[in-house]
Amino acid sequence: MLPSRGLFAALFVFLMGPYCLSQDSLVTVTAEKGDGILSLLRKQGANPYEMYDDFIAMNMENLRDSVHLYEGRTYRIPLSKVDSVIVVDTIAKRSKEIKKVVGKEFPIFGKKHAAVLPRSEKLKGAVYYLVSGHGGPDPGAMANYAGTKISEDEYAYDITLRLAKELLSHGATVYVIIRDADDGIRDERILKIDHDEVAYGDKTIPLNQVARLRQRVDIINELHRKNRGKFQRLIVTHVDSRSKGQNIDVFFYHHEKSKNGKKLAESIHKTFQKKYKKYQPNRTYTGTFEDRTSLYLVKKTHPAMTFIEIGNIRNKKDQRRILDPDNRQALAKWISEGVILDFEGGEIGPIR
């Protein structure tokens, strides 16, 4: 039986997308004190991670440093993709030819962020091992913010989870090597310090530094062996600690003899250069990518890899990049775009 005229109309709206609707259908909202992009979208009932890029593109002229809202200014809210899913769901009740797209749940991201909706298959067949620095008995670099202690491992972990979610949404297989069952993705500025992180396989993280690093190397290399023949990459995320006056950009390390590792680091670096040029044209991006084989994980792990330093946890300007959940999401998004760039022009190649 042929679909009804109403079904054809609904299908037209769904397939043409939100841009076939009039400008009058756009929602606008005034930013209040304390609002960020994520919180503003969430208050409007939109999925903040699905709508993040569209929001920035629509409101670029009203954003500070491309990611911060101005209190009292009016912003346009993109039409939620969730609305399209609802349309499809309604049609599906009348036609078995159309199916509702359903995401998967990943408890490690926390209750609010557990659902991962598929966005593309750009990374289908690729395997990524994500390691956030320190964890367990070692909080990593420490600093004070607003009278509270903050630690490297909590912020590196949050960015790593956000990156994992981005990669999963594009069809990748992802192993999160350092894990915390309680934390999930967090949208607070100050992330509470705890010591209950474990390594993949629920392994207790050793206190001794060499034992801790060796444990990670052994886990990664064993997984790499099991996934032999697949496109595999390792991404390690740290937050640096330098003098308070030293403001640094995001920079990347790779193994000096790894052609694929260098390509991965360079692809993410190029993405950051492009983003800074677009979103912060008055500021020069000074982050670099270079070999640093002296680092234990760079030297000992088998997959082609990049080691990322996000910023200086003791510097006030860098703290804004690290503490602001919008910034952490942007970092994860930009890294994921560099990862896609690497994969689309990648090759499996040898171990190094």
Coordinates of N, CA and C in Angstrom, one line a residue, residues 15-227:
L15 N 13.7 14.7 5.6 CA 14.8 14.6 4.7 C 15.4 15.9 4.3
M16 N 14.7 17.0 4.2 CA 15.2 18.3 3.9 C 15.9 18.9 5.1
G17 N 15.5 18.5 6.3 CA 16.2 19.0 7.5 C 15.6 20.3 8.0
P18 N 16.2 20.9 9.0 CA 15.6 22.1 9.6 C 15.7 23.3 8.8
Y19 N 16.6 23.3 7.7 CA 16.8 24.5 7.0 C 15.7 24.7 6.0
C20 N 14.7 23.8 5.8 CA 13.6 24.0 5.0 C 12.5 24.8 5.7
L21 N 12.7 25.1 7.0 CA 11.7 25.8 7.8 C 12.1 27.3 7.8
S22 N 11.2 28.1 8.1 CA 11.4 29.6 8.1 C 12.2 30.0 9.2
Q23 N 12.8 31.2 9.1 CA 13.7 31.8 10.2 C 12.8 32.0 11.4
D24 N 11.5 32.2 11.3 CA 10.7 32.5 12.4 C 10.6 31.3 13.4
S25 N 11.0 30.1 12.9 CA 10.9 28.9 13.7 C 12.1 28.7 14.6
L26 N 13.2 29.6 14.4 CA 14.3 29.5 15.3 C 14.0 30.0 16.7
V27 N 14.6 29.4 17.7 CA 14.4 29.8 19.0 C 15.6 30.7 19.5
T28 N 15.3 31.8 20.2 CA 16.3 32.6 20.7 C 16.2 32.7 22.2
V29 N 17.4 32.9 22.9 CA 17.4 32.9 24.3 C 18.5 33.8 24.8
T30 N 18.3 34.5 25.9 CA 19.2 35.5 26.5 C 20.1 34.7 27.5
A31 N 21.4 34.9 27.4 CA 22.3 34.2 28.3 C 22.3 34.9 29.6
E32 N 22.2 34.1 30.7 CA 22.3 34.6 32.0 C 23.7 34.4 32.6
K33 N 23.9 35.0 33.8 CA 25.2 34.9 34.4 C 25.5 33.4 34.8
G34 N 26.7 33.0 34.4 CA 27.0 31.6 34.7 C 26.7 30.6 33.5
D35 N 26.0 31.1 32.5 CA 25.6 30.2 31.4 C 26.9 29.9 30.5
G36 N 27.0 28.7 30.1 CA 27.9 28.3 29.1 C 27.1 27.7 27.9
I37 N 27.8 27.3 26.8 CA 27.1 26.8 25.7 C 26.3 25.5 26.1
L38 N 27.0 24.6 26.8 CA 26.4 23.3 27.2 C 25.2 23.5 28.0
S39 N 25.3 24.4 29.1 CA 24.2 24.5 30.0 C 23.1 25.3 29.3
L40 N 23.4 26.2 28.4 CA 22.3 27.0 27.7 C 21.5 26.0 26.8
L41 N 22.2 25.2 26.1 CA 21.5 24.2 25.2 C 20.7 23.2 26.0
R42 N 21.3 22.8 27.1 CA 20.6 21.8 28.0 C 19.3 22.4 28.5
K43 N 19.3 23.6 28.9 CA 18.1 24.3 29.5 C 17.0 24.4 28.5
Q44 N 17.4 24.5 27.2 CA 16.4 24.6 26.1 C 15.9 23.2 25.6
G45 N 16.4 22.2 26.3 CA 15.9 20.8 26.0 C 16.6 20.2 24.8
A46 N 17.7 20.8 24.3 CA 18.5 20.3 23.2 C 19.6 19.4 23.7
N47 N 20.1 18.5 22.9 CA 21.2 17.7 23.2 C 22.5 18.6 23.0
P48 N 23.2 19.0 24.1 CA 24.2 20.0 24.0 C 25.4 19.5 23.1
Y49 N 25.6 18.2 23.1 CA 26.8 17.7 22.3 C 26.5 17.5 20.8
E50 N 25.2 17.2 20.5 CA 24.8 17.1 19.1 C 24.7 18.5 18.5
M51 N 24.3 19.5 19.3 CA 24.0 20.8 18.8 C 25.2 21.8 18.9
Y52 N 26.3 21.3 19.5 CA 27.4 22.2 19.9 C 28.0 23.0 18.7
D53 N 28.3 22.3 17.6 CA 28.9 22.9 16.5 C 28.0 23.8 15.8
D54 N 26.7 23.4 15.6 CA 25.7 24.2 15.0 C 25.5 25.5 15.7
F55 N 25.5 25.4 17.1 CA 25.3 26.6 17.9 C 26.5 27.6 17.7
I56 N 27.7 27.1 17.6 CA 28.8 28.0 17.4 C 28.8 28.7 16.1
A57 N 28.4 27.9 15.0 CA 28.4 28.4 13.7 C 27.3 29.5 13.5
M58 N 26.2 29.4 14.3 CA 25.1 30.3 14.2 C 25.3 31.6 15.0
N59 N 26.2 31.5 16.0 CA 26.3 32.6 16.9 C 27.8 33.1 17.1
M60 N 28.6 32.8 16.0 CA 30.0 33.2 16.1 C 30.3 34.6 16.5
E61 N 29.5 35.5 15.9 CA 29.7 37.0 16.2 C 29.4 37.4 17.6
N62 N 28.7 36.5 18.4 CA 28.4 36.9 19.7 C 29.1 36.0 20.8
L63 N 30.2 35.4 20.3 CA 31.0 34.5 21.2 C 32.4 35.1 21.5
R64 N 32.8 35.0 22.8 CA 34.2 35.4 23.1 C 35.1 34.2 23.0
D65 N 36.2 34.3 22.3 CA 37.1 33.3 22.0 C 36.5 32.0 21.4
S66 N 35.4 32.2 20.7 CA 34.7 31.2 20.0 C 33.9 30.2 20.8
V67 N 34.0 30.2 22.1 CA 33.3 29.2 22.9 C 32.6 29.8 24.2
H68 N 32.7 31.1 24.4 CA 32.2 31.7 25.7 C 31.0 32.7 25.4
L69 N 30.0 32.6 26.2 CA 28.8 33.4 26.0 C 29.1 34.8 26.7
Y70 N 28.4 35.8 26.2 CA 28.3 37.1 26.9 C 27.0 37.2 27.7
E71 N 27.1 37.5 28.9 CA 25.9 37.7 29.7 C 25.0 38.8 29.1
G72 N 23.7 38.5 29.0 CA 22.8 39.5 28.5 C 22.6 39.5 27.0
R73 N 23.4 38.8 26.3 CA 23.2 38.8 24.8 C 22.3 37.7 24.4
T74 N 21.6 37.9 23.3 CA 20.7 36.9 22.8 C 21.3 35.9 21.8
Y75 N 21.0 34.7 21.9 CA 21.6 33.6 21.1 C 20.5 32.8 20.4
R76 N 20.9 32.3 19.2 CA 19.9 31.5 18.5 C 20.2 30.0 18.8
I77 N 19.2 29.3 19.0 CA 19.3 27.8 19.3 C 18.9 27.0 18.1
P78 N 19.8 26.2 17.7 CA 19.6 25.3 16.5 C 18.4 24.4 16.7
L79 N 17.7 24.1 15.7 CA 16.6 23.1 15.8 C 17.2 21.8 16.2
S80 N 16.6 21.2 17.2 CA 17.2 19.9 17.7 C 17.0 18.8 16.7
K81 N 18.1 18.0 16.6 CA 18.0 16.8 15.8 C 17.0 15.8 16.4
V82 N 16.8 15.9 17.7 CA 15.9 15.0 18.4 C 14.5 15.1 17.8
D83 N 14.1 16.4 17.3 CA 12.8 16.6 16.7 C 12.7 15.7 15.5
S84 N 13.7 15.6 14.7 CA 13.7 14.7 13.5 C 13.5 13.3 13.9
V85 N 14.1 12.8 15.0 CA 13.9 11.4 15.4 C 12.4 11.2 15.8
I86 N 11.8 12.2 16.5 CA 10.4 12.1 16.8 C 9.5 12.0 15.6
V87 N 9.9 12.8 14.6 CA 9.1 12.7 13.3 C 9.2 11.3 12.7
V88 N 10.5 10.8 12.7 CA 10.7 9.4 12.1 C 9.9 8.4 12.9
D89 N 9.9 8.6 14.3 CA 9.2 7.6 15.1 C 7.7 7.6 14.8
T90 N 7.2 8.8 14.6 CA 5.8 8.9 14.3 C 5.4 8.2 13.0
I91 N 6.3 8.5 12.0 CA 6.1 7.9 10.7 C 6.2 6.4 10.7
A92 N 7.1 5.9 11.6 CA 7.4 4.5 11.6 C 6.1 3.7 12.1
K93 N 5.3 4.4 12.9 CA 4.1 3.7 13.3 C 3.1 3.5 12.1
R94 N 3.3 4.2 11.0 CA 2.5 4.1 9.9 C 3.2 3.4 8.7
S95 N 4.5 3.3 8.8 CA 5.2 2.6 7.7 C 6.4 1.8 8.2
K96 N 6.4 0.5 8.0 CA 7.5 -0.3 8.5 C 8.8 -0.1 7.8
E97 N 8.7 0.7 6.7 CA 9.9 0.9 5.9 C 10.9 1.9 6.6
I98 N 10.4 2.7 7.6 CA 11.3 3.7 8.2 C 11.5 3.3 9.6
K99 N 12.7 3.2 10.1 CA 13.1 2.8 11.4 C 13.7 3.9 12.2
K100 N 13.4 3.9 13.5 CA 14.0 4.9 14.4 C 15.5 4.6 14.7
V101 N 16.3 5.6 14.6 CA 17.7 5.4 14.9 C 17.9 5.4 16.4
V102 N 18.5 4.4 16.9 CA 18.7 4.2 18.3 C 20.2 4.1 18.6
G103 N 20.6 4.9 19.6 CA 22.0 4.9 20.1 C 22.3 3.8 21.1
K104 N 23.5 3.7 21.5 CA 23.9 2.7 22.5 C 24.2 3.4 23.8
E105 N 24.1 2.7 24.9 CA 24.4 3.2 26.2 C 25.7 2.7 26.7
F106 N 26.5 3.7 27.2 CA 27.8 3.4 27.8 C 27.9 3.9 29.2
P107 N 27.7 3.1 30.2 CA 27.6 3.6 31.6 C 28.8 4.4 32.1
I108 N 30.0 4.1 31.5 CA 31.2 4.8 31.9 C 31.1 6.3 31.7
F109 N 30.2 6.8 30.9 CA 30.1 8.2 30.7 C 29.1 8.9 31.7
G110 N 28.5 8.1 32.6 CA 27.6 8.6 33.6 C 26.2 8.6 33.1
K111 N 25.2 8.7 34.0 CA 23.8 8.6 33.6 C 23.4 9.7 32.6
K112 N 23.8 11.0 32.8 CA 23.4 12.0 31.9 C 24.0 11.9 30.5
H113 N 25.1 11.3 30.4 CA 25.8 11.2 29.1 C 26.0 9.8 28.5
A114 N 25.3 8.9 29.1 CA 25.5 7.5 28.7 C 25.2 7.2 27.2
A115 N 24.1 7.8 26.7 CA 23.7 7.5 25.4 C 24.6 8.1 24.3
V116 N 25.0 7.3 23.4 CA 25.8 7.7 22.2 C 25.1 7.5 21.0
L117 N 24.7 8.6 20.3 CA 23.9 8.5 19.1 C 24.9 8.4 17.9
P118 N 24.7 7.5 16.9 CA 25.6 7.4 15.8 C 25.5 8.7 14.9
R119 N 26.6 9.2 14.6 CA 26.7 10.4 13.7 C 27.2 10.1 12.3
S120 N 28.1 9.2 12.3 CA 28.7 8.8 11.0 C 29.4 7.4 11.2
E121 N 30.0 6.9 10.1 CA 30.8 5.7 10.2 C 32.2 6.0 9.7
K122 N 32.6 7.3 9.9 CA 33.9 7.7 9.4 C 35.1 6.9 10.0
L123 N 34.9 6.4 11.2 CA 36.0 5.7 11.9 C 35.7 4.2 12.0
K124 N 34.8 3.7 11.2 CA 34.4 2.3 11.3 C 35.7 1.4 10.9
G125 N 35.9 0.4 11.8 CA 37.1 -0.4 11.6 C 38.3 0.0 12.3
A126 N 38.3 1.3 12.8 CA 39.5 1.8 13.6 C 39.4 1.5 15.1
V127 N 40.5 1.2 15.7 CA 40.6 0.9 17.1 C 41.4 1.9 17.8
Y128 N 40.9 2.5 18.9 CA 41.6 3.5 19.7 C 41.8 3.2 21.1
Y129 N 43.0 3.3 21.6 CA 43.3 3.1 23.1 C 43.5 4.5 23.7
L130 N 42.7 4.9 24.7 CA 42.7 6.2 25.3 C 43.2 6.1 26.7
V131 N 44.3 6.8 27.0 CA 44.9 6.8 28.3 C 44.9 8.2 28.9
S132 N 44.3 8.4 30.0 CA 44.4 9.7 30.7 C 45.5 9.6 31.8
G133 N 46.3 10.6 31.9 CA 47.4 10.6 32.8 C 47.2 10.4 34.3
H134 N 48.1 9.6 34.9 CA 48.0 9.4 36.3 C 46.8 8.6 36.8
G135 N 46.2 9.0 37.9 CA 45.0 8.2 38.4 C 45.3 7.3 39.5
G136 N 44.3 6.8 40.2 CA 44.5 5.9 41.3 C 45.2 6.6 42.5
P137 N 46.3 6.1 42.9 CA 47.0 6.8 44.0 C 47.8 8.0 43.6
D138 N 47.9 8.3 42.3 CA 48.7 9.4 41.8 C 47.8 10.4 41.1
P139 N 47.5 11.6 41.8 CA 46.7 12.6 41.1 C 47.4 13.4 40.1
G140 N 48.7 13.3 39.9 CA 49.4 14.0 38.9 C 49.7 15.4 39.4
A141 N 49.8 16.4 38.5 CA 50.1 17.8 38.8 C 48.9 18.4 39.7
M142 N 49.2 19.2 40.6 CA 48.2 19.8 41.5 C 48.3 21.3 41.4
A143 N 47.2 22.0 41.7 CA 47.2 23.4 41.7 C 46.0 23.9 42.6
N144 N 46.0 25.2 43.0 CA 44.9 25.7 43.7 C 44.0 26.6 42.8
Y145 N 42.7 26.5 43.0 CA 41.8 27.3 42.2 C 40.6 27.7 43.2
A146 N 40.4 29.0 43.4 CA 39.3 29.5 44.2 C 39.4 28.8 45.6
G147 N 40.6 28.6 46.1 CA 40.7 28.0 47.4 C 40.5 26.5 47.5
T148 N 40.5 25.9 46.3 CA 40.3 24.4 46.3 C 41.4 23.8 45.5
K149 N 41.8 22.6 45.9 CA 42.8 21.8 45.2 C 42.2 21.2 43.9
I150 N 42.9 21.3 42.8 CA 42.5 20.6 41.6 C 43.7 19.7 41.2
S151 N 43.4 18.7 40.5 CA 44.4 17.7 40.1 C 44.3 17.4 38.6
E152 N 45.5 17.1 38.0 CA 45.6 16.7 36.6 C 44.8 15.6 36.2
D153 N 44.8 14.5 37.0 CA 44.1 13.3 36.6 C 42.6 13.4 36.3
E154 N 42.0 14.2 37.1 CA 40.5 14.4 37.0 C 40.2 15.1 35.7
Y155 N 40.9 16.1 35.3 CA 40.6 16.9 34.1 C 41.1 16.1 32.8
A156 N 42.2 15.4 32.9 CA 42.7 14.6 31.8 C 41.6 13.5 31.5
Y157 N 41.1 12.9 32.6 CA 40.1 11.8 32.5 C 38.8 12.4 31.8
D158 N 38.3 13.5 32.3 CA 37.1 14.1 31.7 C 37.2 14.4 30.2
I159 N 38.4 14.9 29.8 CA 38.6 15.2 28.4 C 38.7 13.9 27.6
T160 N 39.3 12.9 28.2 CA 39.4 11.5 27.6 C 38.1 10.9 27.4
L161 N 37.2 11.0 28.4 CA 35.8 10.4 28.2 C 35.1 11.2 27.1
R162 N 35.2 12.5 27.1 CA 34.5 13.2 26.0 C 35.1 12.8 24.6
L163 N 36.4 12.6 24.5 CA 37.0 12.2 23.3 C 36.5 10.8 22.9
A164 N 36.4 9.9 23.9 CA 35.9 8.5 23.7 C 34.5 8.6 23.1
K165 N 33.6 9.4 23.6 CA 32.3 9.5 23.1 C 32.2 10.0 21.7
E166 N 33.1 11.0 21.4 CA 33.1 11.5 20.0 C 33.5 10.4 19.1
L167 N 34.6 9.7 19.4 CA 35.1 8.6 18.5 C 34.0 7.5 18.3
L168 N 33.4 7.2 19.4 CA 32.3 6.1 19.3 C 31.2 6.6 18.4
S169 N 30.8 7.8 18.4 CA 29.7 8.3 17.6 C 30.1 8.3 16.1
H170 N 31.3 8.1 15.8 CA 31.7 8.0 14.4 C 32.1 6.6 14.0
G171 N 31.7 5.6 14.9 CA 31.9 4.2 14.5 C 33.1 3.5 15.0
A172 N 34.0 4.2 15.8 CA 35.2 3.6 16.2 C 35.0 2.6 17.3
T173 N 36.0 1.7 17.5 CA 36.1 0.8 18.7 C 37.0 1.5 19.6
V174 N 36.6 1.7 20.9 CA 37.4 2.5 21.8 C 37.6 1.8 23.1
Y175 N 38.9 1.7 23.6 CA 39.2 1.2 24.9 C 39.7 2.3 25.8
V176 N 39.0 2.5 26.8 CA 39.4 3.5 27.8 C 40.2 2.8 28.9
I177 N 41.5 3.1 28.9 CA 42.4 2.3 29.7 C 42.4 2.6 31.2
I178 N 42.3 3.9 31.5 CA 42.1 4.3 32.9 C 40.7 4.6 33.1
R179 N 40.1 4.0 34.2 CA 38.6 4.1 34.3 C 38.2 4.4 35.7
D180 N 37.1 5.2 35.8 CA 36.5 5.5 37.1 C 35.0 5.3 37.0
A181 N 34.5 4.3 37.7 CA 33.1 3.9 37.6 C 32.1 4.9 38.1
D182 N 32.6 5.8 39.0 CA 31.7 6.8 39.6 C 31.6 8.1 38.9
D183 N 32.7 8.5 38.2 CA 32.8 9.9 37.8 C 31.9 10.2 36.5
G184 N 32.2 9.5 35.4 CA 31.5 9.9 34.2 C 31.9 11.2 33.7
I185 N 31.3 11.7 32.6 CA 31.6 13.0 32.1 C 30.9 14.0 33.0
R186 N 31.7 15.0 33.5 CA 31.2 16.0 34.4 C 31.2 17.4 33.9
D187 N 30.2 18.2 34.2 CA 30.0 19.5 33.7 C 30.3 20.6 34.7
E188 N 31.0 20.2 35.8 CA 31.4 21.2 36.8 C 32.8 21.8 36.5
R189 N 33.0 22.9 37.0 CA 34.4 23.5 36.8 C 35.4 22.8 37.7
I190 N 35.0 22.7 39.0 CA 35.9 22.0 39.9 C 35.5 20.6 40.0
L191 N 36.4 19.7 39.6 CA 36.2 18.3 39.6 C 36.8 17.7 40.9
K192 N 35.9 17.1 41.7 CA 36.4 16.5 43.0 C 37.4 15.5 42.8
I193 N 38.5 15.5 43.6 CA 39.6 14.6 43.6 C 39.2 13.3 44.3
D194 N 39.4 12.2 43.6 CA 39.3 10.9 44.3 C 40.4 10.0 43.9
H195 N 40.5 8.8 44.4 CA 41.6 7.9 44.1 C 41.2 6.5 43.7
D196 N 39.9 6.4 43.2 CA 39.4 5.1 42.9 C 39.5 4.6 41.5
E197 N 40.3 5.3 40.7 CA 40.5 4.9 39.3 C 41.2 3.5 39.3
V198 N 40.8 2.8 38.3 CA 41.5 1.5 38.0 C 41.9 1.4 36.6
A199 N 42.8 0.4 36.3 CA 43.2 0.2 34.9 C 42.3 -0.8 34.2
Y200 N 42.3 -0.8 32.9 CA 41.4 -1.7 32.1 C 41.5 -3.1 32.6
G201 N 40.4 -3.8 32.8 CA 40.3 -5.1 33.4 C 40.2 -5.1 34.9
D202 N 39.8 -3.9 35.5 CA 39.7 -3.6 36.9 C 40.9 -3.9 37.7
K203 N 42.1 -3.6 37.1 CA 43.3 -3.8 37.8 C 43.6 -2.6 38.7
T204 N 44.1 -2.9 39.9 CA 44.5 -1.8 40.8 C 45.7 -1.1 40.3
I205 N 45.7 0.2 40.3 CA 46.8 1.0 39.8 C 48.0 1.1 40.8
P206 N 49.2 0.7 40.5 CA 50.3 0.7 41.5 C 50.7 2.1 41.9
L207 N 51.2 2.2 43.1 CA 51.7 3.5 43.6 C 53.0 3.8 42.9
N208 N 53.9 2.8 42.7 CA 55.2 3.0 42.1 C 55.1 3.5 40.7
Q209 N 55.8 4.6 40.3 CA 55.6 5.1 39.0 C 55.9 4.2 37.9
V210 N 57.1 3.5 38.0 CA 57.5 2.6 36.9 C 56.6 1.5 36.8
A211 N 56.1 0.9 37.9 CA 55.1 -0.2 37.9 C 53.8 0.3 37.3
R212 N 53.4 1.5 37.6 CA 52.2 2.0 37.0 C 52.3 2.2 35.5
L213 N 53.4 2.7 35.0 CA 53.5 2.9 33.6 C 53.7 1.5 32.9
R214 N 54.4 0.6 33.5 CA 54.6 -0.7 32.9 C 53.2 -1.4 32.8
Q215 N 52.3 -1.3 33.8 CA 51.0 -1.9 33.8 C 50.3 -1.4 32.5
R216 N 50.3 -0.1 32.3 CA 49.6 0.5 31.1 C 50.2 0.0 29.8
V217 N 51.5 -0.1 29.7 CA 52.1 -0.6 28.5 C 51.7 -2.0 28.3
D218 N 51.7 -2.9 29.3 CA 51.3 -4.3 29.1 C 49.9 -4.4 28.7
I219 N 49.0 -3.6 29.2 CA 47.6 -3.7 28.8 C 47.4 -3.3 27.4
I220 N 48.0 -2.2 27.0 CA 47.9 -1.7 25.6 C 48.5 -2.7 24.6
N221 N 49.7 -3.1 24.9 CA 50.4 -4.0 24.0 C 49.6 -5.4 23.8
E222 N 49.0 -5.8 24.9 CA 48.2 -7.1 24.8 C 47.0 -6.9 23.9
L223 N 46.3 -5.7 24.1 CA 45.1 -5.4 23.3 C 45.5 -5.2 21.9
H224 N 46.7 -4.6 21.7 CA 47.2 -4.4 20.3 C 47.4 -5.7 19.6
R225 N 48.0 -6.7 20.4 CA 48.2 -8.0 19.8 C 46.9 -8.7 19.4
K226 N 45.9 -8.6 20.3 CA 44.6 -9.2 20.0 C 43.9 -8.6 18.8
N227 N 44.2 -7.3 18.5 CA 43.5 -6.6 17.4 C 44.5 -6.5 16.2

